[in-house]
């Protein structure tokens, strides 16, 4: 039981929190700007490299300093870059058909990745070197302390998203525009402001998710792209355009991926850990076939 | 006092011209109804006011000021509110959030207005924390109208507010429209249920093929034999509003145009 929780369920929650944060941005962009943003993974990577650079510049080595000081700064810098990208690339295409925007985002994905690889090189890096302390609970449970911070930080950020969407005027306008962009315009909602708020939220969370992932594993120019598929799967599972769905979807996919290699039957893992990534894909296909609107009744295409 | 005026407007979508010179006006305190067969350009005429299509000729005047071809998000700020026929609420937002969004362009405190809207539509007060999408058709229309009224508009445009509603709800909506109007808001409304609509209207316009055909007070149009024949099912109660008025009108069309 302790083994199941320590090595499967809790790591699943950690991975799920990271997916959830990334998926919120994907689902909101889909809901409000109407396109699948392929560059979202690269936004994440870029955020990680910004954070890594800040770590090198400041020489901060403690996890708390990185998460509480450098991560918020990286989030702000990532947001600024994404707002500039919106102004330069997406804004002129605002009235274009969706497919044009999707292709533009695909192009941006390649561009951001190339710039990242060119500026920082393709070698693996670490953001948090050394052996990290573990947290012991009731003799049975033992988690790496960084995992506790990741889950806690993700919960805090998700609460912030909930707060913005429920209690602020711009957050309500974001949900309104996600419901119906046309009616939002007729109502006089400042749609450009809503679009900006969407990028701010999406980019900030993408950076945070990336930093969490980097703290947990390592820094790699392909890291964002590698988790793009699970994030899309989480957004679709939760229902496109539904931020709470994306949170739930992210956690479900993360946990499902980790639990797939538990020795449910016999001694060996049920599924070779090498196939973990396939779980997200399988869930996404199943949802698209049987319940295209997802768990939270999002849009279907 | 003339609140809204369309002065021989011509326009349409892309290359398709729908309005071929439509003129109409709404005075302070009036309910004005636009009726006509399907495809006559009724809704289009209303959308022309709201900047939803390109006008190539003519003018739209609000309080005497030209607002021709002003985009919708600006028209709202001038104090015109438009309730589309479908998709006129944000289904996943609560009733209260819908009303708040209606007040988006307001910078002052809208709470007093919110309370007025709840007084006007008591069922909404009860359901204010429910997602608007879970309400009945009639109540959704109330949300849509309440949302538009949050701005205390100079004029309210309603596009077929009773479409798809059962007769019972239809009556309720017409009562609501009367109530909104008696509270001081002039209303321009497109309606398929011509008879009931003319019953509450001060004046009405009949559009055919993107042009004015008849106009007069609600009662005049109701009494007019030709109008009755064309749009009111020969004086009989029309049970199937969307289909019926169009067919006789289409048949009558060649004879009528030959005369003029």
Coordinates of C-alpha atoms in Angstrom, one line a residue:
Chain A
X1 CA 0.0 0.0 0.0
X2 CA 2.7 2.5 1.0
X3 CA 4.7 1.4 -2.1
X4 CA 1.6 2.1 -4.3
X5 CA 1.2 5.6 -2.8
X6 CA 4.9 6.5 -2.7
X7 CA 5.9 5.3 -6.1
X8 CA 2.8 5.3 -8.2
X9 CA -0.1 7.5 -6.9
X10 CA 1.9 10.4 -5.6
X11 CA 4.2 10.7 -8.6
X12 CA 1.1 10.4 -10.7
X13 CA -0.4 13.4 -8.9
X14 CA 2.9 15.3 -9.5
X15 CA 2.8 14.6 -13.2
X16 CA -0.9 15.3 -13.2
X17 CA -0.5 18.7 -11.6
X18 CA 2.1 19.7 -14.3
X19 CA -0.2 18.5 -17.1
X20 CA -3.1 20.3 -15.5
X21 CA -1.3 23.7 -15.4
X22 CA -0.3 23.3 -19.0
X23 CA -3.7 22.1 -20.1
X24 CA -5.5 25.2 -18.6
X25 CA -3.7 27.4 -21.1
X26 CA -4.4 25.1 -24.0
X27 CA -8.1 24.8 -23.2
X28 CA -8.5 28.6 -22.7
X29 CA -6.8 29.4 -25.9
X30 CA -9.0 26.9 -27.6
X31 CA -12.1 28.3 -26.0
X32 CA -11.4 32.0 -26.5
X33 CA -9.1 32.3 -29.5
X34 CA -10.6 29.2 -31.2
X35 CA -7.5 27.4 -32.1
X36 CA -5.3 24.5 -30.9
X37 CA -2.1 26.2 -29.8
X38 CA 0.8 23.9 -30.9
X39 CA 3.3 26.4 -29.6
X40 CA 2.1 26.0 -26.0
X41 CA 4.8 23.3 -25.2
X42 CA 7.5 25.6 -26.6
X43 CA 6.2 28.4 -24.4
X44 CA 6.8 26.1 -21.5
X45 CA 10.3 25.3 -22.7
X46 CA 11.1 28.9 -23.1
X47 CA 9.9 29.7 -19.6
X48 CA 12.2 26.9 -18.3
X49 CA 15.2 28.4 -20.1
X50 CA 14.4 31.8 -18.8
X51 CA 14.3 30.4 -15.3
X52 CA 17.5 28.4 -15.8
X53 CA 19.3 31.5 -16.9
X54 CA 18.0 33.4 -13.8
X55 CA 19.3 30.6 -11.7
X56 CA 22.8 30.9 -13.3
X57 CA 22.7 34.7 -13.0
X58 CA 21.7 34.8 -9.4
X59 CA 23.4 31.6 -8.2
X60 CA 20.3 30.6 -6.2
X61 CA 20.6 27.0 -5.3
X62 CA 17.7 26.4 -2.9
X63 CA 14.4 25.1 -4.1
X64 CA 12.4 27.6 -2.2
X65 CA 14.4 30.5 -3.7
X66 CA 13.9 29.1 -7.2
X67 CA 10.2 28.5 -6.8
X68 CA 9.2 31.6 -4.8
X69 CA 11.5 34.2 -6.3
X70 CA 12.8 33.1 -9.7
X71 CA 9.7 31.3 -10.9
X72 CA 7.4 34.3 -10.6
X73 CA 10.0 36.5 -12.4
X74 CA 10.3 33.9 -15.2
X75 CA 6.5 33.7 -15.4
X76 CA 6.4 37.5 -16.0
X77 CA 9.1 37.4 -18.6
X78 CA 7.5 34.5 -20.4
X79 CA 4.2 36.4 -20.4
X80 CA 5.9 39.4 -21.9
X81 CA 7.4 37.3 -24.7
X82 CA 4.0 35.7 -25.4
X83 CA 2.2 39.0 -25.5
X84 CA 4.8 40.2 -28.1
X85 CA 4.3 37.1 -30.1
X86 CA 0.6 37.6 -30.0
X87 CA 1.0 41.2 -31.2
X88 CA 3.4 40.2 -34.0
X89 CA 1.9 36.9 -35.2
X90 CA -1.6 36.2 -34.0
X91 CA -3.2 39.6 -33.9
X92 CA -2.9 40.2 -37.7
X93 CA -4.6 36.8 -38.1
X94 CA -7.4 37.4 -35.6
X95 CA -10.1 37.3 -38.2
X96 CA -8.6 34.5 -40.2
X97 CA -10.0 31.0 -40.5
X98 CA -9.0 28.7 -37.6
X99 CA -6.8 26.5 -39.7
X100 CA -4.5 29.5 -40.5
X101 CA -4.1 30.1 -36.8
X102 CA -3.3 26.5 -36.1
X103 CA -0.7 26.5 -38.8
X104 CA 0.7 29.8 -37.5
X105 CA 1.0 28.3 -34.0
X106 CA 2.8 25.3 -35.6
X107 CA 5.2 27.6 -37.2
X108 CA 5.8 29.4 -34.0
X109 CA 6.4 26.1 -32.2
X110 CA 9.3 25.4 -34.6
X111 CA 10.6 29.0 -34.4
X112 CA 10.6 29.2 -30.6
X113 CA 12.2 25.8 -30.4
X114 CA 15.0 26.8 -32.8
X115 CA 15.6 30.0 -31.0
X116 CA 15.8 28.2 -27.7
X117 CA 18.2 25.6 -29.2
X118 CA 20.3 28.2 -30.9
X119 CA 20.6 30.4 -27.8
X120 CA 21.0 27.8 -25.1
X121 CA 22.3 24.7 -26.9
X122 CA 20.7 21.3 -26.9
X123 CA 22.7 19.7 -24.1
X124 CA 20.7 18.6 -21.0
X125 CA 20.9 21.0 -18.1
X126 CA 19.7 20.8 -14.5
X127 CA 17.9 23.6 -12.7
X128 CA 18.1 22.1 -9.2
X129 CA 21.4 20.1 -8.8
X130 CA 22.2 17.6 -6.1
X131 CA 20.3 15.1 -4.0
X132 CA 17.0 16.5 -2.7
X133 CA 15.7 15.8 0.7
X134 CA 12.7 13.6 1.3
X135 CA 9.7 14.1 3.5
X136 CA 8.7 11.3 5.8
X137 CA 5.1 10.9 6.9
X138 CA 3.8 8.3 9.5
X139 CA 6.7 5.9 8.8
X140 CA 5.1 4.6 5.6
X141 CA 5.0 7.5 3.3
X142 CA 8.1 9.2 2.0
X143 CA 8.0 11.7 -0.8
X144 CA 10.8 13.9 -2.3
X145 CA 10.3 17.3 -0.8
X146 CA 10.3 18.9 -4.3
X147 CA 7.2 16.8 -5.2
X148 CA 5.4 18.2 -2.2
X149 CA 6.3 21.7 -3.4
X150 CA 5.2 21.0 -7.0
X151 CA 1.8 19.7 -5.9
X152 CA 1.3 22.5 -3.4
X153 CA 2.4 25.1 -5.9
X154 CA 0.1 23.7 -8.6
X155 CA -2.8 23.7 -6.2
X156 CA -2.1 27.3 -5.3
X157 CA -1.9 28.4 -8.9
X158 CA -5.1 26.5 -9.7
X159 CA -6.9 28.3 -6.9
X160 CA -5.6 31.6 -8.3
X161 CA -7.1 30.6 -11.7
X162 CA -10.4 29.7 -10.0
X163 CA -10.4 33.0 -8.1
X164 CA -9.8 35.0 -11.3
X165 CA -12.4 33.2 -13.3
X166 CA -15.1 33.4 -10.6
X167 CA -14.6 36.7 -8.9
X168 CA -13.0 39.2 -11.3
X169 CA -14.7 41.0 -14.1
X170 CA -12.0 40.0 -16.6
X171 CA -12.2 36.4 -15.5
X172 CA -16.0 36.3 -16.0
X173 CA -15.5 37.9 -19.4
X174 CA -13.0 35.2 -20.3
X175 CA -15.6 32.5 -19.5
X176 CA -18.3 34.5 -21.3
X177 CA -16.1 34.8 -24.4
X178 CA -15.3 31.1 -24.2
X179 CA -19.0 30.4 -24.2
X180 CA -19.7 32.6 -27.2
X181 CA -17.2 35.0 -28.8
X182 CA -19.9 36.5 -31.0
X183 CA -22.2 37.4 -28.2
X184 CA -19.3 38.7 -26.2
X185 CA -18.6 41.2 -29.0
X186 CA -22.3 42.2 -29.2
X187 CA -22.4 42.7 -25.4
X188 CA -19.6 45.2 -25.7
X189 CA -17.0 43.0 -23.9
X190 CA -13.5 44.3 -24.7
X191 CA -12.5 41.1 -26.6
X192 CA -8.9 42.2 -27.1
X193 CA -8.4 42.6 -23.4
X194 CA -9.9 39.2 -22.9
X195 CA -7.5 37.7 -25.4
X196 CA -4.6 39.4 -23.6
X197 CA -5.8 38.0 -20.3
X198 CA -5.9 34.6 -21.9
X199 CA -2.3 34.8 -23.0
X200 CA -1.2 36.1 -19.6
X201 CA -2.9 33.2 -17.9
X202 CA -1.8 30.6 -20.4
X203 CA 1.8 31.7 -20.6
X204 CA 2.2 32.2 -16.9
X205 CA 0.9 28.7 -16.1
X206 CA 2.9 27.2 -18.9
X207 CA 6.1 28.6 -17.5
X208 CA 5.2 27.4 -14.0
X209 CA 4.4 23.9 -15.3
X210 CA 7.7 23.9 -17.1
X211 CA 9.7 25.0 -14.1
X212 CA 8.0 22.3 -12.0
X213 CA 8.8 19.7 -14.6
X214 CA 12.4 20.9 -14.8
X215 CA 12.8 20.8 -11.0
X216 CA 11.5 17.3 -11.1
X217 CA 13.5 16.1 -14.0
X218 CA 15.9 18.2 -16.1
X219 CA 16.0 21.0 -18.6
X220 CA 15.7 19.9 -22.3
X221 CA 14.8 21.8 -25.4
X222 CA 12.2 19.2 -26.3
X223 CA 10.6 19.0 -22.8
X224 CA 7.6 21.1 -23.7
X225 CA 6.9 19.3 -27.0
X226 CA 7.2 16.0 -25.2
X227 CA 4.3 16.8 -22.9
X228 CA 2.2 18.6 -25.5
X229 CA 0.2 15.5 -26.3
X230 CA -0.7 14.7 -22.7
X231 CA -1.7 18.3 -22.2
X232 CA -3.9 18.2 -25.3
X233 CA -5.3 14.9 -24.0
X234 CA -6.0 16.5 -20.6
X235 CA -7.8 19.5 -22.3
X236 CA -9.9 17.2 -24.5
X237 CA -10.7 14.9 -21.6
X238 CA -11.9 17.8 -19.5
X239 CA -13.9 19.3 -22.3
X240 CA -12.4 22.0 -24.6
X241 CA -12.8 25.5 -23.2
X242 CA -13.4 24.3 -19.7
X243 CA -10.5 25.3 -17.3
X244 CA -11.8 23.1 -14.5
X245 CA -12.1 20.2 -16.9
X246 CA -8.4 20.8 -17.9
X247 CA -7.4 20.6 -14.2
X248 CA -9.3 17.4 -13.7
X249 CA -8.2 16.0 -17.0
X250 CA -4.5 16.7 -16.3
X251 CA -4.7 14.9 -12.9
X252 CA -6.5 11.9 -14.4
X253 CA -4.0 11.5 -17.2
X254 CA -1.0 12.0 -15.0
X255 CA -2.3 9.4 -12.5
X256 CA -3.3 7.0 -15.2
X257 CA 0.1 7.2 -16.8
X258 CA 1.9 6.3 -13.5
X259 CA -0.6 3.7 -12.5
X260 CA -0.3 1.9 -15.8
X261 CA 3.0 0.5 -14.8
X262 CA 1.9 -0.7 -11.3
X263 CA 2.0 -4.5 -10.9
X264 CA -1.7 -4.9 -10.9
X265 CA -1.5 -8.5 -12.1
X266 CA 1.4 -10.8 -11.1
X267 CA 4.8 -9.4 -10.3
X268 CA 5.7 -7.4 -13.4
X269 CA 4.4 -4.0 -14.3
X270 CA 1.0 -4.1 -16.1
X271 CA 2.4 -1.9 -18.9
X272 CA 6.1 -1.4 -19.6
X273 CA 6.9 2.1 -18.3
X274 CA 8.2 2.9 -21.8
X275 CA 4.6 2.9 -23.0
X276 CA 3.4 5.4 -20.4
X277 CA 3.0 8.2 -22.9
X278 CA 0.7 6.0 -24.9
X279 CA -1.8 6.1 -22.1
X280 CA -2.6 9.8 -22.7
X281 CA -3.0 9.1 -26.4
X282 CA -5.3 6.2 -25.8
X283 CA -7.4 8.2 -23.4
X284 CA -7.6 11.1 -25.9
X285 CA -8.7 8.8 -28.7
X286 CA -11.3 7.1 -26.5
X287 CA -12.8 10.4 -25.4
X288 CA -12.9 11.8 -29.0
X289 CA -14.8 8.6 -30.1
X290 CA -17.2 8.2 -27.2
X291 CA -17.6 11.5 -25.6
X292 CA -16.2 14.3 -27.7
X293 CA -17.4 17.0 -25.4
X294 CA -15.3 15.6 -22.6
X295 CA -16.1 15.3 -18.9
X296 CA -17.3 18.9 -18.5
X297 CA -19.3 19.3 -21.6
X298 CA -17.0 21.4 -23.6
X299 CA -17.1 22.2 -27.3
X300 CA -16.9 19.4 -29.8
X301 CA -15.5 19.8 -33.3
Chain B
X1 CA -38.5 62.6 -30.4
X2 CA -36.9 60.4 -32.9
X3 CA -34.6 57.9 -31.2
X4 CA -33.5 55.8 -34.2
X5 CA -33.9 56.3 -37.9
X6 CA -32.9 54.2 -40.9
X7 CA -32.8 56.3 -44.0
X8 CA -33.1 54.3 -47.1
X9 CA -30.3 51.9 -46.2
X10 CA -28.8 49.6 -48.8
X11 CA -26.5 46.7 -48.0
X12 CA -25.9 43.0 -47.3
X13 CA -23.3 40.4 -46.7
X14 CA -20.4 40.2 -49.1
X15 CA -21.8 40.4 -52.6
X16 CA -25.3 39.5 -51.7
X17 CA -27.4 42.5 -51.3
X18 CA -30.4 42.1 -49.0
X19 CA -31.6 45.6 -48.2
X20 CA -32.6 47.6 -51.2
X21 CA -33.5 50.9 -49.5
X22 CA -35.2 50.4 -46.2
X23 CA -36.4 53.3 -44.2
X24 CA -37.9 53.2 -40.7
X25 CA -37.8 55.1 -37.4
X26 CA -38.5 54.6 -33.8
X27 CA -39.7 57.5 -31.6
X28 CA -39.3 57.8 -27.8
X29 CA -41.5 55.4 -25.9
X30 CA -42.6 53.4 -28.9
X31 CA -42.8 49.7 -29.6
X32 CA -42.1 49.2 -33.4
X33 CA -42.5 45.8 -35.0
X34 CA -41.0 44.6 -38.3
X35 CA -42.9 41.8 -40.0
X36 CA -42.7 40.2 -43.4
X37 CA -42.1 36.9 -45.1
X38 CA -38.9 34.9 -44.6
X39 CA -35.9 36.3 -46.4
X40 CA -37.5 39.8 -46.5
X41 CA -34.5 41.3 -44.7
X42 CA -36.3 41.9 -41.3
X43 CA -33.4 40.7 -39.1
X44 CA -30.9 42.1 -41.6
X45 CA -32.5 45.6 -41.2
X46 CA -32.0 45.3 -37.5
X47 CA -28.4 44.0 -37.8
X48 CA -27.8 47.1 -40.0
X49 CA -28.4 49.3 -37.0
X50 CA -26.0 47.3 -35.0
X51 CA -23.1 47.4 -37.5
X52 CA -23.3 43.7 -38.3
X53 CA -23.4 44.2 -42.0
X54 CA -21.9 46.7 -44.5
X55 CA -24.2 49.4 -45.6
X56 CA -23.3 50.8 -49.0
X57 CA -25.9 53.6 -49.1
X58 CA -28.2 55.3 -46.7
X59 CA -27.7 56.2 -43.0
X60 CA -28.5 55.0 -39.5
X61 CA -29.2 57.8 -37.1
X62 CA -29.2 57.5 -33.3
X63 CA -30.6 60.6 -31.6
X64 CA -29.9 62.4 -34.9
X65 CA -26.3 61.4 -34.9
X66 CA -25.0 59.1 -37.8
X67 CA -23.8 55.7 -36.5
X68 CA -23.8 54.2 -40.0
X69 CA -21.4 51.2 -40.2
X70 CA -20.2 51.6 -36.6
X71 CA -18.9 48.2 -35.4
X72 CA -21.1 46.5 -32.8
X73 CA -18.8 46.9 -29.8
X74 CA -19.0 50.7 -30.4
X75 CA -22.7 50.8 -31.1
X76 CA -23.2 49.2 -27.6
X77 CA -21.3 52.1 -26.1
X78 CA -23.7 54.5 -27.8
X79 CA -26.5 53.0 -25.9
X80 CA -28.1 50.5 -28.4
X81 CA -28.6 47.0 -27.1
X82 CA -29.3 44.1 -29.4
X83 CA -30.7 40.7 -28.4
X84 CA -30.0 38.1 -31.2
X85 CA -32.6 35.4 -31.9
X86 CA -30.3 32.6 -30.8
X87 CA -27.2 32.3 -28.7
X88 CA -28.2 35.4 -26.8
X89 CA -27.0 34.2 -23.3
X90 CA -23.8 32.8 -22.0
X91 CA -25.0 29.3 -21.0
X92 CA -22.2 28.4 -18.6
X93 CA -22.3 31.7 -16.7
X94 CA -24.9 32.1 -13.9
X95 CA -27.9 34.3 -14.4
X96 CA -26.3 37.0 -12.3
X97 CA -23.0 36.8 -14.2
X98 CA -24.9 37.1 -17.5
X99 CA -26.4 40.3 -16.2
X100 CA -23.1 41.5 -15.0
X101 CA -21.6 40.9 -18.4
X102 CA -24.4 43.0 -19.8
X103 CA -23.1 45.9 -17.7
X104 CA -19.5 45.3 -19.0
X105 CA -19.1 48.7 -20.6
X106 CA -20.5 50.5 -17.5
X107 CA -17.9 52.0 -15.3
X108 CA -20.2 53.1 -12.5
X109 CA -21.9 50.9 -9.9
X110 CA -24.5 48.8 -11.6
X111 CA -25.9 47.1 -8.5
X112 CA -29.0 49.4 -8.3
X113 CA -29.8 48.5 -12.0
X114 CA -29.3 44.8 -11.2
X115 CA -31.9 45.1 -8.5
X116 CA -34.3 46.9 -10.9
X117 CA -33.8 44.0 -13.4
X118 CA -34.6 41.5 -10.7
X119 CA -37.8 43.4 -9.8
X120 CA -38.7 43.4 -13.5
X121 CA -38.0 39.7 -13.8
X122 CA -38.7 38.0 -10.4
X123 CA -38.0 34.5 -11.6
X124 CA -34.4 35.5 -12.3
X125 CA -33.8 36.6 -8.7
X126 CA -34.7 33.1 -7.6
X127 CA -32.4 31.5 -10.1
X128 CA -29.6 34.0 -10.0
X129 CA -26.9 31.5 -9.0
X130 CA -27.9 28.9 -11.6
X131 CA -26.1 28.5 -14.9
X132 CA -28.3 30.4 -17.5
X133 CA -28.1 27.4 -19.8
X134 CA -30.2 25.3 -17.4
X135 CA -33.2 27.7 -17.6
X136 CA -36.4 27.2 -19.6
X137 CA -36.7 28.9 -23.0
X138 CA -38.8 31.7 -21.7
X139 CA -36.5 32.4 -18.8
X140 CA -33.5 32.4 -21.0
X141 CA -35.2 35.2 -23.1
X142 CA -35.7 37.1 -19.8
X143 CA -31.9 36.7 -19.1
X144 CA -31.1 37.9 -22.6
X145 CA -33.4 40.9 -22.3
X146 CA -32.3 41.6 -18.7
X147 CA -28.7 41.4 -19.8
X148 CA -29.3 44.0 -22.6
X149 CA -31.2 46.3 -20.2
X150 CA -28.3 46.4 -17.7
X151 CA -27.0 49.3 -19.8
X152 CA -30.2 51.3 -19.6
X153 CA -30.1 51.5 -23.4
X154 CA -31.6 54.3 -25.5
X155 CA -33.2 51.6 -27.6
X156 CA -33.6 47.9 -27.4
X157 CA -33.5 45.7 -30.5
X158 CA -35.1 42.3 -30.2
X159 CA -34.7 39.7 -33.0
X160 CA -37.7 37.3 -32.9
X161 CA -37.8 37.0 -29.1
X162 CA -40.6 34.4 -29.2
X163 CA -39.0 32.1 -31.8
X164 CA -39.2 28.5 -30.7
X165 CA -41.3 29.2 -27.6
X166 CA -44.6 27.6 -26.8
X167 CA -47.7 29.8 -27.1
X168 CA -47.8 30.2 -23.3
X169 CA -44.3 31.5 -23.1
X170 CA -44.9 33.6 -26.2
X171 CA -47.6 35.5 -24.4
X172 CA -45.3 35.9 -21.4
X173 CA -42.6 37.4 -23.6
X174 CA -45.0 39.9 -25.2
X175 CA -46.1 40.9 -21.7
X176 CA -42.4 41.4 -20.8
X177 CA -41.8 43.5 -23.8
X178 CA -44.7 45.7 -22.9
X179 CA -43.4 46.0 -19.4
X180 CA -39.9 47.0 -20.5
X181 CA -41.4 49.5 -22.8
X182 CA -43.6 51.1 -20.2
X183 CA -40.5 51.5 -18.0
X184 CA -39.3 53.9 -20.7
X185 CA -37.2 51.9 -23.2
X186 CA -38.2 52.2 -26.9
X187 CA -38.2 48.9 -28.6
X188 CA -37.6 47.8 -32.2
X189 CA -38.6 44.2 -32.7
X190 CA -38.6 41.6 -35.5
X191 CA -41.4 39.1 -35.1
X192 CA -42.9 36.1 -36.9
X193 CA -45.9 36.0 -34.7
X194 CA -47.2 39.0 -36.5
X195 CA -50.6 39.2 -35.1
X196 CA -49.6 39.1 -31.4
X197 CA -46.7 41.4 -32.1
X198 CA -48.8 44.0 -33.9
X199 CA -51.3 43.8 -31.0
X200 CA -48.7 45.3 -28.6
X201 CA -47.0 47.5 -31.1
X202 CA -47.4 51.3 -31.6
X203 CA -46.4 51.0 -35.2
X204 CA -45.3 48.4 -37.6
X205 CA -43.4 48.0 -40.8
X206 CA -43.9 45.3 -43.4
X207 CA -40.8 44.4 -45.4
X208 CA -40.8 42.4 -48.6
X209 CA -37.7 41.7 -50.6
X210 CA -35.6 44.1 -48.7
X211 CA -38.0 47.0 -49.3
X212 CA -40.7 48.8 -47.3
X213 CA -44.1 47.5 -48.3
X214 CA -46.5 48.8 -45.8
X215 CA -46.3 50.8 -42.6
X216 CA -48.8 52.0 -40.1
X217 CA -50.0 51.8 -36.5
X218 CA -50.3 48.3 -35.2
X219 CA -54.0 48.4 -35.4
X220 CA -54.0 49.8 -39.0
X221 CA -51.9 46.9 -40.1
X222 CA -54.0 44.4 -38.3
X223 CA -57.1 45.8 -40.0
X224 CA -55.6 46.0 -43.4
X225 CA -57.0 43.3 -45.6
X226 CA -53.9 42.9 -47.8
X227 CA -51.6 42.7 -44.8
X228 CA -53.9 40.2 -43.1
X229 CA -54.0 38.0 -46.2
X230 CA -50.3 38.1 -46.6
X231 CA -49.0 37.7 -43.1
X232 CA -51.7 37.0 -40.7
X233 CA -53.0 33.8 -42.3
X234 CA -56.1 35.5 -44.0
X235 CA -57.2 36.8 -40.7
X236 CA -57.2 33.3 -39.1
X237 CA -54.9 32.6 -36.1
X238 CA -51.6 31.2 -37.5
X239 CA -50.4 28.2 -35.5
X240 CA -47.2 27.6 -37.4
X241 CA -45.7 31.0 -37.4
X242 CA -42.4 30.5 -39.2
X243 CA -43.7 28.6 -42.2
X244 CA -47.1 30.0 -42.9
X245 CA -46.6 33.7 -43.5
X246 CA -43.9 33.1 -46.0
X247 CA -45.8 30.9 -48.4
X248 CA -48.8 33.0 -49.2
X249 CA -46.5 36.0 -49.4
X250 CA -44.3 34.3 -52.0
X251 CA -47.4 33.4 -54.1
X252 CA -48.8 36.9 -53.9
X253 CA -45.5 38.4 -54.8
X254 CA -45.6 38.5 -58.7
X255 CA -49.2 39.8 -58.8
X256 CA -48.4 42.6 -56.3
X257 CA -45.2 43.7 -58.0
X258 CA -46.9 43.7 -61.4
X259 CA -49.3 46.3 -60.0
X260 CA -46.7 48.7 -58.8

